[in-house]
JSON list of C-alpha atoms in Angstrom, two decimals:
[
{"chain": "C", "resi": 159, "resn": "UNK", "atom": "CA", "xyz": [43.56, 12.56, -10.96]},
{"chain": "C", "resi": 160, "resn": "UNK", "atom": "CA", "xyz": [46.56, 13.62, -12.79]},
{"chain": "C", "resi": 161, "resn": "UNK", "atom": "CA", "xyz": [46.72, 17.08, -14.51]},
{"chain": "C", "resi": 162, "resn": "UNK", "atom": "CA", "xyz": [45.25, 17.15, -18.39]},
{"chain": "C", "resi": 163, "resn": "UNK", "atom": "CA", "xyz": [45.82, 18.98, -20.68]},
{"chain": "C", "resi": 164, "resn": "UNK", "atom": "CA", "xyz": [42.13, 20.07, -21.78]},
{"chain": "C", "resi": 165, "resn": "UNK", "atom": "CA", "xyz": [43.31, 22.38, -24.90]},
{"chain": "C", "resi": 166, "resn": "UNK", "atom": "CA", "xyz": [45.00, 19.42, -26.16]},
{"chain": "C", "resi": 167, "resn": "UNK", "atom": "CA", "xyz": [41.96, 17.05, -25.58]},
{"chain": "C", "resi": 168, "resn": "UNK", "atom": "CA", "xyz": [39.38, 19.28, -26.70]},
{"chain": "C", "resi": 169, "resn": "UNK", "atom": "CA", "xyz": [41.55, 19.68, -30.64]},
{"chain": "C", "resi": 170, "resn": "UNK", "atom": "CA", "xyz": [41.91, 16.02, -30.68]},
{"chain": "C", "resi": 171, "resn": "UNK", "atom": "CA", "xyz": [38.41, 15.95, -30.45]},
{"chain": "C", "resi": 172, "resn": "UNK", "atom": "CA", "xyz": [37.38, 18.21, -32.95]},
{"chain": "C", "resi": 173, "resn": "UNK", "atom": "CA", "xyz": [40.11, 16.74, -35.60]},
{"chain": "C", "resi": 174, "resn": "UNK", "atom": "CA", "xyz": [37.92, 13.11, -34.58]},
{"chain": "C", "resi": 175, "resn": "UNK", "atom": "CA", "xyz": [34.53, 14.78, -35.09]},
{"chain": "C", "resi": 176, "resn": "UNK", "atom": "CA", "xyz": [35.93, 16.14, -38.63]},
{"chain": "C", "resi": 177, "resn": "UNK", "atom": "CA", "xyz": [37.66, 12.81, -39.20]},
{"chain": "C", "resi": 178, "resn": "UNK", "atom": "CA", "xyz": [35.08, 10.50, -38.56]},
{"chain": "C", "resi": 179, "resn": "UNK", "atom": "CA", "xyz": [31.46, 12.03, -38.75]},
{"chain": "C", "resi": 180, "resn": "UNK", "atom": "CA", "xyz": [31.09, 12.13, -42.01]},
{"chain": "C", "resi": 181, "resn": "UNK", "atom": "CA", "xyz": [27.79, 13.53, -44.26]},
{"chain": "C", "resi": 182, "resn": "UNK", "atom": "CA", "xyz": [26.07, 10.84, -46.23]},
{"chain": "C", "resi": 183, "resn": "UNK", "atom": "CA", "xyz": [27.82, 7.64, -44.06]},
{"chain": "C", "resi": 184, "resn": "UNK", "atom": "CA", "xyz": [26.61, 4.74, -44.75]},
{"chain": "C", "resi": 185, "resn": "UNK", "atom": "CA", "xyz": [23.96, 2.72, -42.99]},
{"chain": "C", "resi": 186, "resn": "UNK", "atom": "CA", "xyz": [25.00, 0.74, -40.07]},
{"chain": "C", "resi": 187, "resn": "UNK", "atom": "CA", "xyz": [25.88, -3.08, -40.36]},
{"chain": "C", "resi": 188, "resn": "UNK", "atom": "CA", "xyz": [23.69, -3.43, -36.72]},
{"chain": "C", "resi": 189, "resn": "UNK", "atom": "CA", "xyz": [19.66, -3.68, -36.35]},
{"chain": "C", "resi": 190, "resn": "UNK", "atom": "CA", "xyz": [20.18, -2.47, -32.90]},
{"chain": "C", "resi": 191, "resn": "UNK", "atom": "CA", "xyz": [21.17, -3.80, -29.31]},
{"chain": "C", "resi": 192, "resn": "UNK", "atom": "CA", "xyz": [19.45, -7.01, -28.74]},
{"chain": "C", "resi": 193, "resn": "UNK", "atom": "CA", "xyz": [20.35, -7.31, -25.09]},
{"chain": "C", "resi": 194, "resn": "UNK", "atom": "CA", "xyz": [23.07, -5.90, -22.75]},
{"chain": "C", "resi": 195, "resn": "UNK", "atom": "CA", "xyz": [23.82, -8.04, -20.23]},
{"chain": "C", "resi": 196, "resn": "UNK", "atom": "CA", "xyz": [24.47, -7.12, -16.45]},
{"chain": "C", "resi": 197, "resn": "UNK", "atom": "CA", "xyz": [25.22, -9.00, -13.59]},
{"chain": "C", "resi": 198, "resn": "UNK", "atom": "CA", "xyz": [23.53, -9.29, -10.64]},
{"chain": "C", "resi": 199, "resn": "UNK", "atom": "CA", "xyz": [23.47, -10.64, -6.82]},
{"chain": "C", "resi": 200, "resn": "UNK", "atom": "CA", "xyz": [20.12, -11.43, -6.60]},
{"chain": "C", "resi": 201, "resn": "UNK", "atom": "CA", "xyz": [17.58, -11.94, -8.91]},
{"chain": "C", "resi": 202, "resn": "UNK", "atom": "CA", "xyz": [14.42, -11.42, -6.78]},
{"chain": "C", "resi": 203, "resn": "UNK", "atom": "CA", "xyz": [15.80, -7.93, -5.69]},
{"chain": "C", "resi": 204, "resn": "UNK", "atom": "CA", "xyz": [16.79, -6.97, -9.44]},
{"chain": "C", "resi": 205, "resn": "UNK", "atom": "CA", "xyz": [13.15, -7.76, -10.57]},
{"chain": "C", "resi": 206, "resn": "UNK", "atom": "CA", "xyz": [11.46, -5.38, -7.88]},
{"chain": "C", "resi": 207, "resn": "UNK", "atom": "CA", "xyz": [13.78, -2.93, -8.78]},
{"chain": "C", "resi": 208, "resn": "UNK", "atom": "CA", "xyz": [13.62, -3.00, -12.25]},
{"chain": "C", "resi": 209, "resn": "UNK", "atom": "CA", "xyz": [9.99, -3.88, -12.61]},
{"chain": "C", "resi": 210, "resn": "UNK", "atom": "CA", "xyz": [8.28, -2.98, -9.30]},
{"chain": "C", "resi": 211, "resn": "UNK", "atom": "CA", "xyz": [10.12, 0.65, -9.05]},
{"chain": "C", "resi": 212, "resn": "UNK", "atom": "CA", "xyz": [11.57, 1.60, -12.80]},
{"chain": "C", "resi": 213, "resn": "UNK", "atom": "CA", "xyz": [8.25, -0.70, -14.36]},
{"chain": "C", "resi": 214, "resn": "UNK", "atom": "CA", "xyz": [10.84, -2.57, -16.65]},
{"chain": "C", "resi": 215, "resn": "UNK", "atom": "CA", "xyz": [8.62, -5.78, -17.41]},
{"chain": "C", "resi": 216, "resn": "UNK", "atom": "CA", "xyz": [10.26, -8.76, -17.04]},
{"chain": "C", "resi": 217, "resn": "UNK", "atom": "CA", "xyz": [10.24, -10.73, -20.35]},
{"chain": "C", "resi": 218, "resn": "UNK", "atom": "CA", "xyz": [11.62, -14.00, -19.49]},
{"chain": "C", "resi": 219, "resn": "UNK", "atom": "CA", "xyz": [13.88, -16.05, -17.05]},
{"chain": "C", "resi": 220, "resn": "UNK", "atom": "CA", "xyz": [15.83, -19.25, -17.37]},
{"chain": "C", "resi": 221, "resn": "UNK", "atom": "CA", "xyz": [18.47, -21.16, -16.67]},
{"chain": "C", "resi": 222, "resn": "UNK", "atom": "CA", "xyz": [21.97, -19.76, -18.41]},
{"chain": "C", "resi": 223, "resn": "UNK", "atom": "CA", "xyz": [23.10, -22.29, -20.61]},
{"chain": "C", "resi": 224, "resn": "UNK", "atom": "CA", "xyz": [27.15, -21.25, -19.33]},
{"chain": "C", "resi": 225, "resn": "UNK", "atom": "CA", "xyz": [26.99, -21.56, -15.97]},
{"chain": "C", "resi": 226, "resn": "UNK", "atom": "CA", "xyz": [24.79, -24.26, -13.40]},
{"chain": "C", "resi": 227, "resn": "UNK", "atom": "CA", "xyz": [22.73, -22.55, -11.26]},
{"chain": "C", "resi": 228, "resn": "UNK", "atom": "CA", "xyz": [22.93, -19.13, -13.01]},
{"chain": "C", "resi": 229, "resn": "UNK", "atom": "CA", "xyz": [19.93, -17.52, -14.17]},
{"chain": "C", "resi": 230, "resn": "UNK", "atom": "CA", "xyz": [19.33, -14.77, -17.15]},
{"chain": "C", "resi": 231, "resn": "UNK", "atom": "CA", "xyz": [16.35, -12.68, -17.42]},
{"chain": "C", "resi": 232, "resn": "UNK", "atom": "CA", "xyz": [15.20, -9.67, -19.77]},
{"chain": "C", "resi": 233, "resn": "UNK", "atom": "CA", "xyz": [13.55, -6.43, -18.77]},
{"chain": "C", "resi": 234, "resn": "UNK", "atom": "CA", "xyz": [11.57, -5.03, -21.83]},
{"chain": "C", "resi": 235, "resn": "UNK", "atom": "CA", "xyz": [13.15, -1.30, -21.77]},
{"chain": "C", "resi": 236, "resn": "UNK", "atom": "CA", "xyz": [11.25, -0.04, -24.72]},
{"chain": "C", "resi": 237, "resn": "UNK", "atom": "CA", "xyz": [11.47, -0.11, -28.77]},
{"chain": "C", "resi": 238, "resn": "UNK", "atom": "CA", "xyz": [12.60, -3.86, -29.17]},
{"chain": "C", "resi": 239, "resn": "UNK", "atom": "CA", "xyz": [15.62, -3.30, -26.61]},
{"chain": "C", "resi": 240, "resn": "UNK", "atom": "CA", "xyz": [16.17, -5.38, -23.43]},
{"chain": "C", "resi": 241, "resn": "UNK", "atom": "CA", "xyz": [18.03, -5.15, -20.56]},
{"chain": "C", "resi": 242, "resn": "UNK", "atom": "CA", "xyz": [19.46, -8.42, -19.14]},
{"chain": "C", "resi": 243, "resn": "UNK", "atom": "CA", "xyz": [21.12, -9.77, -16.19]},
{"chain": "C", "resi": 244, "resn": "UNK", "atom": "CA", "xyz": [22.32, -13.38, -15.01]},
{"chain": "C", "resi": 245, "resn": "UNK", "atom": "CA", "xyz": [23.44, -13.89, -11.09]},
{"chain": "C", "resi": 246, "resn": "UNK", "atom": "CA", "xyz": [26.18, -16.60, -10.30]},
{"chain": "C", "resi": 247, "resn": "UNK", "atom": "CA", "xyz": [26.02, -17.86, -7.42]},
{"chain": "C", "resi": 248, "resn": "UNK", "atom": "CA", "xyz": [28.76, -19.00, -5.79]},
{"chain": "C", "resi": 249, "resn": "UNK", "atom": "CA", "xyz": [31.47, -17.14, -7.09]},
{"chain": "C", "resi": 250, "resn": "UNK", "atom": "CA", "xyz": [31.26, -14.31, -4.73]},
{"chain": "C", "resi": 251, "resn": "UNK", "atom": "CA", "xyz": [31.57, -11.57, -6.81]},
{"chain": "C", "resi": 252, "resn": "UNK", "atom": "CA", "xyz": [32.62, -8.00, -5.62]},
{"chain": "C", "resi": 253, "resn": "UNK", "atom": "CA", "xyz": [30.86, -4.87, -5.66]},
{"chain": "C", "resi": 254, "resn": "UNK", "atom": "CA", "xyz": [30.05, -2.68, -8.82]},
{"chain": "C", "resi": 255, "resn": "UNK", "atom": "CA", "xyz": [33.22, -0.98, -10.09]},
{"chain": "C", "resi": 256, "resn": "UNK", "atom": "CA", "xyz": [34.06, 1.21, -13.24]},
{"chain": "C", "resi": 257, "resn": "UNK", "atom": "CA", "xyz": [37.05, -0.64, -15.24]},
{"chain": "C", "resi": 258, "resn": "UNK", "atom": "CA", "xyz": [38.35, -0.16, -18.60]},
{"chain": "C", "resi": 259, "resn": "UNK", "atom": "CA", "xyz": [35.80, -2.17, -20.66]},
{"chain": "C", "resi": 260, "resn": "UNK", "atom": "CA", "xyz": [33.23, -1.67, -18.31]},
{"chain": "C", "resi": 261, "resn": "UNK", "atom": "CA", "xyz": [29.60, 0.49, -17.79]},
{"chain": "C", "resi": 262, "resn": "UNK", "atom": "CA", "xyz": [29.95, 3.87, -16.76]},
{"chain": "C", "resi": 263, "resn": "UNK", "atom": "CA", "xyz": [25.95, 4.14, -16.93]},
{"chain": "C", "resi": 264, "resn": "UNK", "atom": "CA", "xyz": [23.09, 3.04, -19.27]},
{"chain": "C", "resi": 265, "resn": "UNK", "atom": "CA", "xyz": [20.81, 5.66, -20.51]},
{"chain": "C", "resi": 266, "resn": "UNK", "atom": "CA", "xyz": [17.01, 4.76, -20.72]},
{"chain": "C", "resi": 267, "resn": "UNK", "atom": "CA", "xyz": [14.89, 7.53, -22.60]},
{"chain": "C", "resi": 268, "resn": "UNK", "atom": "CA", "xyz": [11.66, 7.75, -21.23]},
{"chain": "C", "resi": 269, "resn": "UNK", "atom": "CA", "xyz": [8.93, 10.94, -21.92]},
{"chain": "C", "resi": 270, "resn": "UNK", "atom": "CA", "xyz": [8.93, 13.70, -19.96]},
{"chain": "C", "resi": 271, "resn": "UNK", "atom": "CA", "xyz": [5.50, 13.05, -17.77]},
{"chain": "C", "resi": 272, "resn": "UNK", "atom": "CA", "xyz": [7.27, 9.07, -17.25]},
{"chain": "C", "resi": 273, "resn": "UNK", "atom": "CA", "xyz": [10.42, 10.64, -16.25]},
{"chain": "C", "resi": 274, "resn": "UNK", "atom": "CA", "xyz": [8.33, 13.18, -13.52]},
{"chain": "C", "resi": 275, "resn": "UNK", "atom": "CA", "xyz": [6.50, 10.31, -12.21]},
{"chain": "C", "resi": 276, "resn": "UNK", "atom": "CA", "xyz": [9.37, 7.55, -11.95]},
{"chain": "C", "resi": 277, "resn": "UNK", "atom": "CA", "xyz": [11.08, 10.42, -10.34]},
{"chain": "C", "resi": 278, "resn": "UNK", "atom": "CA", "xyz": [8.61, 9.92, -7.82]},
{"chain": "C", "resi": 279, "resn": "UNK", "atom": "CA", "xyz": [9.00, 6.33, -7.14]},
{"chain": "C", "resi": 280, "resn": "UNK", "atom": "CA", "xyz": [12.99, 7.10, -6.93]},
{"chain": "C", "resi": 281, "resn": "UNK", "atom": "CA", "xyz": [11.56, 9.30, -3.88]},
{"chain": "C", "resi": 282, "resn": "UNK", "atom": "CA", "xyz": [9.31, 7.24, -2.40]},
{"chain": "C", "resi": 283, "resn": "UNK", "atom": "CA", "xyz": [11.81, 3.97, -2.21]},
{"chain": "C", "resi": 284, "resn": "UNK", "atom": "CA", "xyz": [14.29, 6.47, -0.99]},
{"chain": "C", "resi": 285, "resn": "UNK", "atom": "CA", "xyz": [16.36, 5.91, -3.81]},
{"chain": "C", "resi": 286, "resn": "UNK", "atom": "CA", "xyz": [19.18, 9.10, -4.17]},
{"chain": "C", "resi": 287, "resn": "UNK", "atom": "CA", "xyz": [19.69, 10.39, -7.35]},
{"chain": "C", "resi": 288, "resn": "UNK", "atom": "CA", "xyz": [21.54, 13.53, -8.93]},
{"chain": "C", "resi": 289, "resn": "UNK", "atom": "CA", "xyz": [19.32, 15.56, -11.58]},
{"chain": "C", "resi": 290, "resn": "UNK", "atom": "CA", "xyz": [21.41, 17.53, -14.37]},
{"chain": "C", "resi": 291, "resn": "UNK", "atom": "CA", "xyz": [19.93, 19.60, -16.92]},
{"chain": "C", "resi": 292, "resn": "UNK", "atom": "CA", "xyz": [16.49, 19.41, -16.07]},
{"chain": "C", "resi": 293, "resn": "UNK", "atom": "CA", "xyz": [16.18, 16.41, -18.35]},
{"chain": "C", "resi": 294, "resn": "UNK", "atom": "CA", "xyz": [18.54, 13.69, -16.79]},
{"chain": "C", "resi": 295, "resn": "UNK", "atom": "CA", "xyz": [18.60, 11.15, -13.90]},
{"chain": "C", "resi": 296, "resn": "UNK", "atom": "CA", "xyz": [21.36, 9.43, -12.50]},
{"chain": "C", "resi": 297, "resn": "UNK", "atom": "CA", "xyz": [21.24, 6.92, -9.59]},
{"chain": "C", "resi": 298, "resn": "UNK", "atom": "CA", "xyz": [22.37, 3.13, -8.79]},
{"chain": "C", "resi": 299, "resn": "UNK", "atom": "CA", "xyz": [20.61, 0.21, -8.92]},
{"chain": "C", "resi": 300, "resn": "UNK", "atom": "CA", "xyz": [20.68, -2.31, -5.91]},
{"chain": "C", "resi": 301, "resn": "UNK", "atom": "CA", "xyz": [23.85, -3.75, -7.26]},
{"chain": "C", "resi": 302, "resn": "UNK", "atom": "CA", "xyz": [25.64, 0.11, -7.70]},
{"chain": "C", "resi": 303, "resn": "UNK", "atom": "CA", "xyz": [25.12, 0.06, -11.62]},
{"chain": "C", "resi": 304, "resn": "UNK", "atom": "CA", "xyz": [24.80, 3.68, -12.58]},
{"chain": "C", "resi": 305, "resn": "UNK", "atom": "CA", "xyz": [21.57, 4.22, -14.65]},
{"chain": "C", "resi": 306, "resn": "UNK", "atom": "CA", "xyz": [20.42, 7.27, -16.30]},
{"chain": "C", "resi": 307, "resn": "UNK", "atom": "CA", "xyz": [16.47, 8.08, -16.95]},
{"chain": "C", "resi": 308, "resn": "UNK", "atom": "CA", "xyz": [16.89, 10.15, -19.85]},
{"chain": "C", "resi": 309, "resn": "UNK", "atom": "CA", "xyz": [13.55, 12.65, -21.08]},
{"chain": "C", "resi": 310, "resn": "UNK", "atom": "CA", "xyz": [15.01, 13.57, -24.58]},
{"chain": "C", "resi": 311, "resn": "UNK", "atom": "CA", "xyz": [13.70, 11.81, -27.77]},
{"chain": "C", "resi": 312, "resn": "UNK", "atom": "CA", "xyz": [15.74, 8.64, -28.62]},
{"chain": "C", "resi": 313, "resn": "UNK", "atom": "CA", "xyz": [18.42, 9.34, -30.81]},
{"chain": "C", "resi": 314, "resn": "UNK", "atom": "CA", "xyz": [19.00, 13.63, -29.36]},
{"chain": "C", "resi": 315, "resn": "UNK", "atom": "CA", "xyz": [20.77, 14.07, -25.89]},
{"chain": "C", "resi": 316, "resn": "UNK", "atom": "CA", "xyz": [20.56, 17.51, -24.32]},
{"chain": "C", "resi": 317, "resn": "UNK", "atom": "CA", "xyz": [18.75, 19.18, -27.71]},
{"chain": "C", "resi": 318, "resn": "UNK", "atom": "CA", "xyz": [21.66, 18.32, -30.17]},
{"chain": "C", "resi": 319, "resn": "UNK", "atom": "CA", "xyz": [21.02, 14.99, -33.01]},
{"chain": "C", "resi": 320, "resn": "UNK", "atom": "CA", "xyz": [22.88, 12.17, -31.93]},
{"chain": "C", "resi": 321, "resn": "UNK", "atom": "CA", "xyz": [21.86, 10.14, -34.50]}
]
């Protein structure tokens, strides 16, 4: 890493705050994330994580329309969002990386007793995981994605309004 200049980064970010964050803004354009879409290397593997050890339901799974022998399924992940993934086989794709334009994690909020006991299951399938602020998981899923099980209200983040 290359040294930064954190003075100089932290007033840019208070003249963006001040720029952009406005009182009174007006409503969004969105109604809210319909999907985001992850990829996977194997389907069966992604459902027993995601449903047998997070309890994600699966929604649906099919065909994708873009690519033969593809398929794209939907975890329900709460209040009308989903969480979807398609494998490709035969491309040989590499392992998880971050990239400009890429995930650096997805944050799932989940109440405090669901985050306790699905901390639990992240034991007991030997899944590792870092815990910061007494509120926040982060660990991988089988495919490296970093995922965070989140215990604050949607729309706060470590006591302070987000939204």
């Amino acid at each position: 890493m290359t040294d930064i200049d954190l003075d100089a980064i932290a007033a840019k970010r208070a003249r963006l705050q001040a720029e952009y964050i406005t009182a009174g803004r007006p409503p969004t354009s969105a109604r809210g994330i319909h999907h985001t879409a992850l990829m996977c290397s194997d389907v069966e593997q992604t459902i027993r994580f995601y449903q047998g050890v997070l309890e994600f339901p699966l929604t649906d799974l099919f065909g994708n329309r873009d690519y033969q022998g593809s398929t794209h399924f939907f975890f329900d992940v709460g209040n009308g969002n989903l969480l979807a993934f398609f494998d490709f086989p035969g491309l040989d794709l590499g392992p998880y990386q971050e990239v400009l334009g890429g995930i650096n994690h997805i944050a799932i909020s989940v109440t405090k007793e669901k985050w306790d006991y699905l901390r639990g299951k992240l034991d007991a399938e030997g899944v590792p995981y870092q815990e910061a602020s007494g509120t926040s998981l982060y660990f991988r899923d089988p495919d490296g994605v970093r995922l965070e099980l989140l215990a604050d209200p949607l729309g706060e983040m470590y006591g302070t309004k987000v939204l």
